[in-house]
PDB file of C-alpha atoms in Angstrom:
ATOM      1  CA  UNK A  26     -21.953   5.318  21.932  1.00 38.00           C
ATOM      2  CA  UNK A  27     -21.156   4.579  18.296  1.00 44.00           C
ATOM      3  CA  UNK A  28     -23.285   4.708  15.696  1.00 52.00           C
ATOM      4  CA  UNK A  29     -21.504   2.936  13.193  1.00 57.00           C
ATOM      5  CA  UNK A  30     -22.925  -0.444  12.247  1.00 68.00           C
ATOM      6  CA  UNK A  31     -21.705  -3.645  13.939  1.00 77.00           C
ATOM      7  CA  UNK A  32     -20.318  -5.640  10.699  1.00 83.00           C
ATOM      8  CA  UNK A  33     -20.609  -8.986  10.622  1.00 79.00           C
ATOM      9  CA  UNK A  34     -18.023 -11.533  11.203  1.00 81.00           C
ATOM     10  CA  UNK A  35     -18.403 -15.878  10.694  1.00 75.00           C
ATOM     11  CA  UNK A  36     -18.664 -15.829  14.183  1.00 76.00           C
ATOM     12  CA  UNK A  37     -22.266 -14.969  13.796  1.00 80.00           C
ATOM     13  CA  UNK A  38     -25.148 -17.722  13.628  1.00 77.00           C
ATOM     14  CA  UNK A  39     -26.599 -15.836  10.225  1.00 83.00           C
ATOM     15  CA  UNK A  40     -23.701 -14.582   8.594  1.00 85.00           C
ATOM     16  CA  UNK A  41     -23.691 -14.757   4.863  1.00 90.00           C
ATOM     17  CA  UNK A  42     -20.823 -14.990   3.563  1.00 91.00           C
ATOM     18  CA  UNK A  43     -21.672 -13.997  -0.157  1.00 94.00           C
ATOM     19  CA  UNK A  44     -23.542 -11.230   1.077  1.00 94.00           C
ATOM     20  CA  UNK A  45     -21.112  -9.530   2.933  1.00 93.00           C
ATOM     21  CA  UNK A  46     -18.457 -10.089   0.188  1.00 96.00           C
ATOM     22  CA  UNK A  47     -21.335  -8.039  -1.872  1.00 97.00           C
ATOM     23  CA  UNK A  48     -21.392  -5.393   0.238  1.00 96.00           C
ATOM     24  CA  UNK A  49     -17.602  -5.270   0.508  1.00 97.00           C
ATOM     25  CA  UNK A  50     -17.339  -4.257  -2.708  1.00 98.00           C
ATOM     26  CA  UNK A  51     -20.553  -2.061  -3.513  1.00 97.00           C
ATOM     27  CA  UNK A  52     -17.999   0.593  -2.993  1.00 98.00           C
ATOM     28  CA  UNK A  53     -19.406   4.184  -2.088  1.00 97.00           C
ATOM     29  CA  UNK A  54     -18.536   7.130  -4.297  1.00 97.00           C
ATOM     30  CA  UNK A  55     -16.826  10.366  -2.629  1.00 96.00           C
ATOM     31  CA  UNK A  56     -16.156  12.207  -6.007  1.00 91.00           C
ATOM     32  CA  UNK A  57     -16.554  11.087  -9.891  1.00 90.00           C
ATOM     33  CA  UNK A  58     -12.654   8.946  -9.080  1.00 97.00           C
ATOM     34  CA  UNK A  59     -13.117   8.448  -5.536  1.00 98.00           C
ATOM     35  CA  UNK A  60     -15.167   5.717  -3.590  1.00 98.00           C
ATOM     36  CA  UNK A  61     -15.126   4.507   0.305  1.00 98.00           C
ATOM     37  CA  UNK A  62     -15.104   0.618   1.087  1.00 97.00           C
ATOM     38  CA  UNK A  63     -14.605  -1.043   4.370  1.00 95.00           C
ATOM     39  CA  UNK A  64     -12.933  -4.085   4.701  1.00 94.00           C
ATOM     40  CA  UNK A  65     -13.984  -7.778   6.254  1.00 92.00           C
ATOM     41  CA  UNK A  66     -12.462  -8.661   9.503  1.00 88.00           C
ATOM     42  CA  UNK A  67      -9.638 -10.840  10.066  1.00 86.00           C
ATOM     43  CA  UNK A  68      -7.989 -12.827  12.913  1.00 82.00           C
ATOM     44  CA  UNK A  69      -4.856 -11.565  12.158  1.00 83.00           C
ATOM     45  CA  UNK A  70      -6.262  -7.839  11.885  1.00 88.00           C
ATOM     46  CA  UNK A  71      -5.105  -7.364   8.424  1.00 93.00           C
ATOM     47  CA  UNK A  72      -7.101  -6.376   5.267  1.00 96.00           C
ATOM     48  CA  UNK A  73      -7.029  -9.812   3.172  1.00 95.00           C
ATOM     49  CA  UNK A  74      -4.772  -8.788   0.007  1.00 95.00           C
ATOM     50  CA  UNK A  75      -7.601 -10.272  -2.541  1.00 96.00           C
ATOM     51  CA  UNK A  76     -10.325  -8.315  -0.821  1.00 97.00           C
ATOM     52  CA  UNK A  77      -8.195  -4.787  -1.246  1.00 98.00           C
ATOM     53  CA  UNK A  78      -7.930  -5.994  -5.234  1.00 98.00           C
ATOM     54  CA  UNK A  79     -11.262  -6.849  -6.526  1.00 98.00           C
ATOM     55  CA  UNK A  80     -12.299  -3.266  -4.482  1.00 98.00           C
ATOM     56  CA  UNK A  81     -10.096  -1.724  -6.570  1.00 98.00           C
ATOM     57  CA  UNK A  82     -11.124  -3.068  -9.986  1.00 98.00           C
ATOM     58  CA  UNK A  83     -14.578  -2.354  -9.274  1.00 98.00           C
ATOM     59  CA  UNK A  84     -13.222   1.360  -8.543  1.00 98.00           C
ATOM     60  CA  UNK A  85     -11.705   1.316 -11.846  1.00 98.00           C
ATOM     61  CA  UNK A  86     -14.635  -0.555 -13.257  1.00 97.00           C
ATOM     62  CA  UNK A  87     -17.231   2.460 -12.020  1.00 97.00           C
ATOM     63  CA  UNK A  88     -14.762   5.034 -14.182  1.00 97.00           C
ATOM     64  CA  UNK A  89     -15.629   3.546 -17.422  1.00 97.00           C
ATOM     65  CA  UNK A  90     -17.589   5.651 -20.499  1.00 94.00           C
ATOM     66  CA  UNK A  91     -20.399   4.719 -21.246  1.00 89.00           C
ATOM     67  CA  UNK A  92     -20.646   4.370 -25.227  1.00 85.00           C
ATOM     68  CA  UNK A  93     -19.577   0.512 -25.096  1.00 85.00           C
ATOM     69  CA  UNK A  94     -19.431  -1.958 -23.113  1.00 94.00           C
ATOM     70  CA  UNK A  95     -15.810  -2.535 -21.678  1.00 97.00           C
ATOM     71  CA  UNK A  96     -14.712  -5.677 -19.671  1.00 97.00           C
ATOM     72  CA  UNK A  97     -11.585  -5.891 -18.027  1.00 98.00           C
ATOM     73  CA  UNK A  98      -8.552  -8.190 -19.556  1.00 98.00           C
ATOM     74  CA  UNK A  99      -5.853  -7.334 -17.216  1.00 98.00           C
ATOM     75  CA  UNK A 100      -4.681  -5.965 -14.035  1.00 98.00           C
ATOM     76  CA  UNK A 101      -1.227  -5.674 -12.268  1.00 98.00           C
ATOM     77  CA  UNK A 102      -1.196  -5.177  -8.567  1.00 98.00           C
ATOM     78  CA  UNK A 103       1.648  -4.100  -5.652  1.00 98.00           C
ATOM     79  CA  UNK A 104       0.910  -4.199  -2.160  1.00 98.00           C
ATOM     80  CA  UNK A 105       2.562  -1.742  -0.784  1.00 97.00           C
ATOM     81  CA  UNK A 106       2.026  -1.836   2.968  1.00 96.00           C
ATOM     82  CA  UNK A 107      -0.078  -3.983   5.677  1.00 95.00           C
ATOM     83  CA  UNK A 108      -4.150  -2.690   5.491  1.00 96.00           C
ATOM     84  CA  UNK A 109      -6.080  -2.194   9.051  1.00 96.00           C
ATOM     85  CA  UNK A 110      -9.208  -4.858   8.560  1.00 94.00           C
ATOM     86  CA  UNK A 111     -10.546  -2.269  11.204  1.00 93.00           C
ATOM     87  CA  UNK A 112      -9.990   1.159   9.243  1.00 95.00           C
ATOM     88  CA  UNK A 113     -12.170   1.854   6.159  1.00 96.00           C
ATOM     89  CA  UNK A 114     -10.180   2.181   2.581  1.00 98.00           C
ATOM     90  CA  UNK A 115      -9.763   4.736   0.413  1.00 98.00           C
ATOM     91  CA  UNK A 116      -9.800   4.397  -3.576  1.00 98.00           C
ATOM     92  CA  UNK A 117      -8.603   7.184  -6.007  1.00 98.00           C
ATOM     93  CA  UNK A 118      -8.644   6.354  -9.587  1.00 98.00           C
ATOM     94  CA  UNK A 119      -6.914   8.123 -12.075  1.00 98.00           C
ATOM     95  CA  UNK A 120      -8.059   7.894 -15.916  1.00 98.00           C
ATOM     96  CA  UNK A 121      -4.922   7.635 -17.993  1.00 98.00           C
ATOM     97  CA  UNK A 122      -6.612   6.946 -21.282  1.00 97.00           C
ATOM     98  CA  UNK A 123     -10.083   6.442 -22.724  1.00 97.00           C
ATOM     99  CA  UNK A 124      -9.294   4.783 -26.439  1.00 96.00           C
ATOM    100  CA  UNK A 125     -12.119   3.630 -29.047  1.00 94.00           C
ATOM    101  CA  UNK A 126     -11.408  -0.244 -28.034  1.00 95.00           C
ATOM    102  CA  UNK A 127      -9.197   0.278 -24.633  1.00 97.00           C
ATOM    103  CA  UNK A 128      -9.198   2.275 -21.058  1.00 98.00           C
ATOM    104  CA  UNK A 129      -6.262   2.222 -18.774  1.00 98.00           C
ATOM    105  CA  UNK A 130      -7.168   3.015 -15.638  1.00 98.00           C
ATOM    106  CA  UNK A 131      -4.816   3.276 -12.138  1.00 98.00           C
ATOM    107  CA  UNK A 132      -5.961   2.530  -8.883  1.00 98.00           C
ATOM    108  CA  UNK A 133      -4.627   3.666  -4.963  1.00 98.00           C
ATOM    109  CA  UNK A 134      -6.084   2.371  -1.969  1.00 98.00           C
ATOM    110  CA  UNK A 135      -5.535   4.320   0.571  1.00 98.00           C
ATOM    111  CA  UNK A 136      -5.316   3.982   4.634  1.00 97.00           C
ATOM    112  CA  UNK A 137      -4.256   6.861   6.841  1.00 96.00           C
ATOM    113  CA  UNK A 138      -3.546   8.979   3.634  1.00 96.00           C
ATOM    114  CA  UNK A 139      -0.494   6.170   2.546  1.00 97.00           C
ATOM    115  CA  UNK A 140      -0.596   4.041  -0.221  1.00 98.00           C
ATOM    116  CA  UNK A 141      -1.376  -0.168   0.861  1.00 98.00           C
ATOM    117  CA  UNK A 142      -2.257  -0.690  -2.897  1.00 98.00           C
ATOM    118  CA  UNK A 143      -1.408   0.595  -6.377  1.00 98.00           C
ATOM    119  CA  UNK A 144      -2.523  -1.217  -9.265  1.00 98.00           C
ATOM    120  CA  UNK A 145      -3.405  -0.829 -13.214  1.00 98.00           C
ATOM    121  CA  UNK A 146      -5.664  -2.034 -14.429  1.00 98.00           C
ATOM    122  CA  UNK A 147      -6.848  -2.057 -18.019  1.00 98.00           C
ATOM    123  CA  UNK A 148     -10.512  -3.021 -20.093  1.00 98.00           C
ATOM    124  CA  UNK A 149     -11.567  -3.876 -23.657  1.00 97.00           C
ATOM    125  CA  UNK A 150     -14.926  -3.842 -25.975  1.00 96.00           C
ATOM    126  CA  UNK A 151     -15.786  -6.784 -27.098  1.00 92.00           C
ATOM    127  CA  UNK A 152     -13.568  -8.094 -30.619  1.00 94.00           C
ATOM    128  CA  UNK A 153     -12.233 -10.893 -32.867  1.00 93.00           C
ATOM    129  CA  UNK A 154      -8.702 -12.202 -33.265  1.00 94.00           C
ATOM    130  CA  UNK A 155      -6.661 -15.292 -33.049  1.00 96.00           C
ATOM    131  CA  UNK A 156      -7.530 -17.557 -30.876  1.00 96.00           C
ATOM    132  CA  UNK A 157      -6.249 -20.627 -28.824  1.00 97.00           C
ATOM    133  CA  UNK A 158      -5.563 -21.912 -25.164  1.00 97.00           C
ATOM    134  CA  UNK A 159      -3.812 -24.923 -23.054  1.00 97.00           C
ATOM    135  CA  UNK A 160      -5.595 -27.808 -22.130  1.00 97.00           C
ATOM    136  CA  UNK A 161      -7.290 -28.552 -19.124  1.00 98.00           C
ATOM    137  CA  UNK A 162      -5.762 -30.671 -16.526  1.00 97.00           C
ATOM    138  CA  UNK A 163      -7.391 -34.230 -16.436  1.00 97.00           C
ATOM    139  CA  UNK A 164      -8.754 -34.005 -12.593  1.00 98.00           C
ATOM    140  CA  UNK A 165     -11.364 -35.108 -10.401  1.00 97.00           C
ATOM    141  CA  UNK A 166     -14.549 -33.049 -10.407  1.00 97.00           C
ATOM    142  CA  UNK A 167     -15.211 -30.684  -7.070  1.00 97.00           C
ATOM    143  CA  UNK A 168     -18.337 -33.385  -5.993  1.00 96.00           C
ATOM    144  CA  UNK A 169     -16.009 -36.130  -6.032  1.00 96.00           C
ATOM    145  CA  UNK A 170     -13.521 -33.905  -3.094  1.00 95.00           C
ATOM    146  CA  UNK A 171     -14.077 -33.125   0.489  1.00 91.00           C
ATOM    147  CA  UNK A 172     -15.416 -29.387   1.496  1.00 87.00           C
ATOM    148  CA  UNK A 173     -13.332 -27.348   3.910  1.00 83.00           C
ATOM    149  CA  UNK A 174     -16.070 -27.937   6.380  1.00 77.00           C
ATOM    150  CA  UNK A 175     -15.256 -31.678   6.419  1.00 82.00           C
ATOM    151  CA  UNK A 176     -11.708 -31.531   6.192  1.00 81.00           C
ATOM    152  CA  UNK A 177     -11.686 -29.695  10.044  1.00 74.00           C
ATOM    153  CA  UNK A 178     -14.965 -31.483  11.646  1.00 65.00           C
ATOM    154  CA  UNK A 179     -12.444 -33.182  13.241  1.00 62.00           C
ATOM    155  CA  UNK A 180     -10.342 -29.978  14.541  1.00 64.00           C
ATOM    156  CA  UNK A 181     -11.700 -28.791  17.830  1.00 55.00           C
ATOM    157  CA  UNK A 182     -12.560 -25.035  17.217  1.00 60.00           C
ATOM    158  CA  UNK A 183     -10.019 -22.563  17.175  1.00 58.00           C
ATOM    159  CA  UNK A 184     -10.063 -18.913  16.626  1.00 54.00           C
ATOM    160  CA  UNK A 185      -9.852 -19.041  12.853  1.00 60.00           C
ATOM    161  CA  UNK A 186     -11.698 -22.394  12.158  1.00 62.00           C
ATOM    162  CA  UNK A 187     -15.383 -20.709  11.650  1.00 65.00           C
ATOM    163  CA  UNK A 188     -13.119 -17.872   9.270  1.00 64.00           C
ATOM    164  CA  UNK A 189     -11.977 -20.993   7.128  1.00 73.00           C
ATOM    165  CA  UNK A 190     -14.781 -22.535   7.044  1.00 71.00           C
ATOM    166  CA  UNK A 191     -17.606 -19.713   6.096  1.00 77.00           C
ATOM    167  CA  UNK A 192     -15.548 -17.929   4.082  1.00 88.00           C
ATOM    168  CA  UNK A 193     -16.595 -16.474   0.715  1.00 92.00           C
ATOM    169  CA  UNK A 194     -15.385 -19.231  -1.461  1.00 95.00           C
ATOM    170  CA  UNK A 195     -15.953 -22.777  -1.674  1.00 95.00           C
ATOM    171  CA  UNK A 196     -12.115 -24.183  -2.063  1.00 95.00           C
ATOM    172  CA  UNK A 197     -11.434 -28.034  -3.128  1.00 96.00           C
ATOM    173  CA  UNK A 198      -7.917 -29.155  -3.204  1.00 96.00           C
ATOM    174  CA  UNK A 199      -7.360 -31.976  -5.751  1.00 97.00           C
ATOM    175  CA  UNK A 200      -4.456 -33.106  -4.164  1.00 96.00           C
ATOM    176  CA  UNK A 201      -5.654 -32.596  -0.797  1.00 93.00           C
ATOM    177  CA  UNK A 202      -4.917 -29.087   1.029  1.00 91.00           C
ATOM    178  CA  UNK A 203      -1.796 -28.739   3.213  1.00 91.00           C
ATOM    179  CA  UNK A 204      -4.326 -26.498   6.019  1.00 87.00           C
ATOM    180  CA  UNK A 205      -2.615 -28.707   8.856  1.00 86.00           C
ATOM    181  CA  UNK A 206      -0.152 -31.511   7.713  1.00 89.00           C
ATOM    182  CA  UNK A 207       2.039 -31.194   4.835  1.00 92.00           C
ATOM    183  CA  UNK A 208       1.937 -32.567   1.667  1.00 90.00           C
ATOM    184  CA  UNK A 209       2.956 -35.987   1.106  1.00 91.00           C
ATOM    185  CA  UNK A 210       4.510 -35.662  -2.250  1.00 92.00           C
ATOM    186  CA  UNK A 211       7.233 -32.593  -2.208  1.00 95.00           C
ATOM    187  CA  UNK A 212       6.002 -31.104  -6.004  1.00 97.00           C
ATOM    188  CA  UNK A 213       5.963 -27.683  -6.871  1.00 97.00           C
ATOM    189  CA  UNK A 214       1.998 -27.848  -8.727  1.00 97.00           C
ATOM    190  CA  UNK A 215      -1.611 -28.462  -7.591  1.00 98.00           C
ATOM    191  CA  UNK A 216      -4.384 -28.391  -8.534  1.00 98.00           C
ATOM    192  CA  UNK A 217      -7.774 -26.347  -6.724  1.00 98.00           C
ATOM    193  CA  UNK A 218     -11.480 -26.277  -7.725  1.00 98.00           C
ATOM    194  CA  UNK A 219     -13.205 -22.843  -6.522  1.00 97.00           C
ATOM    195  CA  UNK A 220     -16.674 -21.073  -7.237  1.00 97.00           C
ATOM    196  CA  UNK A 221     -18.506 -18.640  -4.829  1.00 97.00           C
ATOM    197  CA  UNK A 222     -20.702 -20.293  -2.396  1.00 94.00           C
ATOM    198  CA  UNK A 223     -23.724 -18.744  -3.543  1.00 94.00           C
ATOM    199  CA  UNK A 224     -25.353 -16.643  -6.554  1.00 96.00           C
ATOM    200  CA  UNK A 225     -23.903 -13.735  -7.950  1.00 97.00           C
ATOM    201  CA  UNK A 226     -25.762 -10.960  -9.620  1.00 97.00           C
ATOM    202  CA  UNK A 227     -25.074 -10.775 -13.695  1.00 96.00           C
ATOM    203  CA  UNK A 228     -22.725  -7.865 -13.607  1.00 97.00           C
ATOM    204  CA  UNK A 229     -19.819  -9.246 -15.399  1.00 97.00           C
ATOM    205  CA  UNK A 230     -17.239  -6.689 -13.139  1.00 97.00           C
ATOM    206  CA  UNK A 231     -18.881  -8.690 -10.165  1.00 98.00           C
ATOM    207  CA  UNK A 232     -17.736 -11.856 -11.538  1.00 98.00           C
ATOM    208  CA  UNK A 233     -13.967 -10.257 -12.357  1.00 98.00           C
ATOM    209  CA  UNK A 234     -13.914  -9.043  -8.839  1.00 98.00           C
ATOM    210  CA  UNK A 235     -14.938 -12.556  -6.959  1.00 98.00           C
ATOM    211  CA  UNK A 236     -12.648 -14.181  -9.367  1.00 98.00           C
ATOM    212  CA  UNK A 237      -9.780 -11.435  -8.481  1.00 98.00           C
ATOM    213  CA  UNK A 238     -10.524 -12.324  -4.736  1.00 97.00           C
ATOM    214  CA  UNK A 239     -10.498 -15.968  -5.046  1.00 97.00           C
ATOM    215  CA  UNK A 240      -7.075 -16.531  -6.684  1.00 97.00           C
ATOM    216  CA  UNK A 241      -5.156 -14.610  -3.429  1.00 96.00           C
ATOM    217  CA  UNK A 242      -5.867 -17.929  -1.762  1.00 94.00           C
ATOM    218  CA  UNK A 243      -4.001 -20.319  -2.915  1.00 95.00           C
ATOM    219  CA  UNK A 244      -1.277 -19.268  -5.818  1.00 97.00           C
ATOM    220  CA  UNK A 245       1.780 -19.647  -3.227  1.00 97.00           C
ATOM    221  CA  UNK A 246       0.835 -23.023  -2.046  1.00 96.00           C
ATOM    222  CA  UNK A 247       2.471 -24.629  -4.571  1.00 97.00           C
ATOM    223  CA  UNK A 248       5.933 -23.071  -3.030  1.00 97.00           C
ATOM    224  CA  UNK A 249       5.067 -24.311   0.340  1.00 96.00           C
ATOM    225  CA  UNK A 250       3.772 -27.675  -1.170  1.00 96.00           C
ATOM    226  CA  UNK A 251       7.411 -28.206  -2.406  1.00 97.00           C
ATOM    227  CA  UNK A 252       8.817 -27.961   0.828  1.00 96.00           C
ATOM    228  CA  UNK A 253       6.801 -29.444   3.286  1.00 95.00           C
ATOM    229  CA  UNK A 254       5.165 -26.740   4.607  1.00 94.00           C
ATOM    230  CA  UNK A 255       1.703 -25.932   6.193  1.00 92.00           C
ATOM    231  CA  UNK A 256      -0.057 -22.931   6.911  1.00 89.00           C
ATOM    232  CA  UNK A 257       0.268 -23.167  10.408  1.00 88.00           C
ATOM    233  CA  UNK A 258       3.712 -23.723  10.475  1.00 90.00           C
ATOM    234  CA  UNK A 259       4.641 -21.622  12.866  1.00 90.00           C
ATOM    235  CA  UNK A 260       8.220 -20.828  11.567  1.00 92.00           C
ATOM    236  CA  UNK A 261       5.771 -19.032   8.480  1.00 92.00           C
ATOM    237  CA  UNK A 262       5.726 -15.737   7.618  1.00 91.00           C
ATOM    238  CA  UNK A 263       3.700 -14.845   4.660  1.00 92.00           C
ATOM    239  CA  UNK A 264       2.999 -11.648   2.360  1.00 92.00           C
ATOM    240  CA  UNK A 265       1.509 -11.460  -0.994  1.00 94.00           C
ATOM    241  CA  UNK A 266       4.079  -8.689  -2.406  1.00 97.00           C
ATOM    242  CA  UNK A 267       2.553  -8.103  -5.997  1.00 98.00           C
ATOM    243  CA  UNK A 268      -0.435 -10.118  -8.098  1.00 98.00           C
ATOM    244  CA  UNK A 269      -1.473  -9.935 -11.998  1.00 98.00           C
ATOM    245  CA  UNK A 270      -4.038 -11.221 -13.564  1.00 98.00           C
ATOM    246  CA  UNK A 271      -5.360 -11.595 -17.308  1.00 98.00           C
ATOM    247  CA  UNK A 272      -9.372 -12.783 -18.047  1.00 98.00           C
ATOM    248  CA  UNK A 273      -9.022 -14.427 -21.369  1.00 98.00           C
ATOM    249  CA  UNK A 274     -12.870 -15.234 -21.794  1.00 97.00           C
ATOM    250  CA  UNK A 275     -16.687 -14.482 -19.802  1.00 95.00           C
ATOM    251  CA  UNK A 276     -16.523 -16.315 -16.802  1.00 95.00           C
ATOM    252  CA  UNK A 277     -18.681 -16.875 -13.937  1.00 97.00           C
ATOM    253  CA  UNK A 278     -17.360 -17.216 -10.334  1.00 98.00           C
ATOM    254  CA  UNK A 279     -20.424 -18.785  -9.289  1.00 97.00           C
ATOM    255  CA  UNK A 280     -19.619 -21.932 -11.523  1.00 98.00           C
ATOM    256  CA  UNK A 281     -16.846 -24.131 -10.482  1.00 98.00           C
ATOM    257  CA  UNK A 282     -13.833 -23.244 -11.681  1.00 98.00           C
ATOM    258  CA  UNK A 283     -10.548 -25.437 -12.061  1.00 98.00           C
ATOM    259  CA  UNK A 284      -7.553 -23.504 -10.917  1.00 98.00           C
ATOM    260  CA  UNK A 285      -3.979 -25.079 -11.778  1.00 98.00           C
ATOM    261  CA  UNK A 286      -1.203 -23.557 -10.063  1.00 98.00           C
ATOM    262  CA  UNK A 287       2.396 -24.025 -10.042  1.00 98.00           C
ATOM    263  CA  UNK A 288       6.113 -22.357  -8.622  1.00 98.00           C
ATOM    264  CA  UNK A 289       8.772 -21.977 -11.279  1.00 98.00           C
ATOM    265  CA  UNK A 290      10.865 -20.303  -8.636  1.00 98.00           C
ATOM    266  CA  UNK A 291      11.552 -19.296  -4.778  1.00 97.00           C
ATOM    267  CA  UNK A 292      14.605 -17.774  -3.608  1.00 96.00           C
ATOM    268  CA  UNK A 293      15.644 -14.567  -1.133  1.00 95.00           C
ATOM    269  CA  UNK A 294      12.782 -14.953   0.867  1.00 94.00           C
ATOM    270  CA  UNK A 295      10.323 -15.200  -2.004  1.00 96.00           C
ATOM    271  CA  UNK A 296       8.064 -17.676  -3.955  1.00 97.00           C
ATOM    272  CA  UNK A 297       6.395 -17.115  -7.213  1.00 98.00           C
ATOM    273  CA  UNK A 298       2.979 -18.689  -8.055  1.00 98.00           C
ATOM    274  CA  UNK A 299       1.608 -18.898 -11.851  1.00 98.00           C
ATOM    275  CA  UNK A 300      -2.125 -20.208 -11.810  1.00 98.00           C
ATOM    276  CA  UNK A 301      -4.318 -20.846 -15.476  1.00 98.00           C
ATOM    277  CA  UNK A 302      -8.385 -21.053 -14.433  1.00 98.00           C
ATOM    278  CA  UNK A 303     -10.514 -23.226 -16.275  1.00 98.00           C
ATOM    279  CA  UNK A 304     -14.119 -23.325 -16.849  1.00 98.00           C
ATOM    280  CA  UNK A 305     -15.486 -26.731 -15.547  1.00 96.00           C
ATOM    281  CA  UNK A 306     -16.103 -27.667 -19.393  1.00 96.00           C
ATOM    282  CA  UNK A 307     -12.286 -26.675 -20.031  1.00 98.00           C
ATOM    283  CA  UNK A 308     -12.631 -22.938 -21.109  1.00 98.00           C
ATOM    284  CA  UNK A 309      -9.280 -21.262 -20.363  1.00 98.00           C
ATOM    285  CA  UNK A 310     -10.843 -18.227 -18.830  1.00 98.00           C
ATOM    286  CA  UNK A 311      -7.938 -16.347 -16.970  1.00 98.00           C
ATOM    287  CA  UNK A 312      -4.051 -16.761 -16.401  1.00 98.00           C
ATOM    288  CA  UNK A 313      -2.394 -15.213 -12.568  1.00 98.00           C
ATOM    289  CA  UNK A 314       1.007 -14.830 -11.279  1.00 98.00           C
ATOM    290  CA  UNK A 315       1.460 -13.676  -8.235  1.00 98.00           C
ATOM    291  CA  UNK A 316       5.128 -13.286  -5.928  1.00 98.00           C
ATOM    292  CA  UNK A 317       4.674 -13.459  -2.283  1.00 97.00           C
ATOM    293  CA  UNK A 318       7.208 -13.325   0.680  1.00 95.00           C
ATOM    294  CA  UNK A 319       7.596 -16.704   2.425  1.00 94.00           C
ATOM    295  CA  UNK A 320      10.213 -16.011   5.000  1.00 93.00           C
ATOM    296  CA  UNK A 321      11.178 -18.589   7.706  1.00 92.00           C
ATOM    297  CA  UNK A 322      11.414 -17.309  11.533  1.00 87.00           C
ATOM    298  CA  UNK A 323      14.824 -17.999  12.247  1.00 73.00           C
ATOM    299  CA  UNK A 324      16.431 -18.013   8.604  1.00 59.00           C
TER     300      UNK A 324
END
């Protein structure tokens, strides 16, 4: 018999969902640049592409000196290859530069000794400049729109409903979510309101992380929004392919957060989402692109 412990799935009467995220990425250190993480399970069986991100900030986070403070303000991402949600992950950081304001850090995650992630990632002390940002999107607040839980009471329960609907993050679509029916108007943009469903600790790498995690959701519905398609379309075929993202300001995931998203372009097989997060009193705290694969079965 095993003795590695059960982990926890939305299946179970007491899972907590912001607990297990926590654990998820209180990565374990093999080595002063390597650490051990496991991965939350999936329906599908594959390691959720924002989950294998913030994992690997917070390995590049844990490399840091320790004369100042140093927060991160940007991060480029590839996913290389599928992740087993079963297998645990491997994370090698390698230390390309310690500066007096700047550290450049580069991350692998690694599965079976090959590469599913590679990303940079780079972090700052604190210091003045220039400053200015876009404007906030006039929008309903989050109260005023349906949770994910009400949006499916109606749904008889499926094998990924429970998934949806205790996952991590608490997800509001402005313009209503295209989960099961597409969207009525064919436009390229929406708009989503996300926080983490429950506290975080004041570690301001947390908060990067949760935030890293939360934009994988949504940045390519804004391609699939444009033409008519839902996520359960079964003609869909997704992959997030690469992701980037710069923090701008503090932020706290645990606060609602407006995220406005939009597709410039999708052609060959891929879409490109560009996403600008907003604190709720219209902070521009972070910017995202991301460029997934959206292929069609039969096209």
């Amino acid at each position: 018999m095993s003795d590695t412990p059960r982990v926890p799935t939305p299946d179970d009467p007491d899972f907590d969902a912001i607990g297990d995220l926590l654990e998820v990425l209180d990565l374990r250190a093999e080595g002063p640049d390597a650490f051990l993480g496991r991965s939350q399970p999936q329906p599908h069986g594959r390691v959720f592409g924002g989950q294998v991100l913030s994992q690997a900030m917070v390995a590049a986070g844990r490399t840091l000196p320790d004369d100042a403070p140093r927060h991160i303000h940007s991060m480029h991402g590839y996913f290389l290859r599928p992740g087993d949600a079963t297998a645990p992950i491997h994370f090698q950081v390698e230390r390309l530069r310690d500066g007096r304001s700047f550290s450049a850090r580069r991350v692998h995650a690694l599965q079976d000794d090959r590469p599913i992630l590679a990303m940079s990632a780079s972090f700052q002390t604190a210091d003045e400049g220039l400053d200015h940002q876009d404007e906030m999107p006039d929008v309903p607040a989050p109260e005023d729109l349906p949770a994910v839980g009400e949006l499916l009471a109606d749904v008889s329960d499926g094998p990924a409903k429970k998934w949806v609907e205790r996952r991590a993050i608490d997800i509001r679509h402005v313009e209503g979510p295209i989960y099961l029916s597409p969207a009525p108007d064919r436009v390229a943009r929406q708009n989503v309101w996300i926080r983490a469903a429950g506290s975080l600790p004041d570690d301001p790498l947390i908060h990067a992380a949760v935030l890293a995690y939360a934009s994988d959701y949504t940045l390519l519905e804004p391609v699939l929004r444009r033409h008519g398609i839902t996520w359960i379309d079964p003609r869909l075929r997704p992959a997030s392919l690469d992701h980037s993202m710069w923090f701008h300001r503090p932020i706290r995931a645990d606060d609602w957060l407006l995220y406005s998203q939009s597709s410039p372009s999708a052609t060959s097989g891929r879409g490109l989402g560009i996403g600008r997060m907003f604190s709720r009193d219209g902070v521009l705290l972070a910017s995202v692109a991301q460029e997934g694969m959206l292929r069609l079965k039969g096209r």
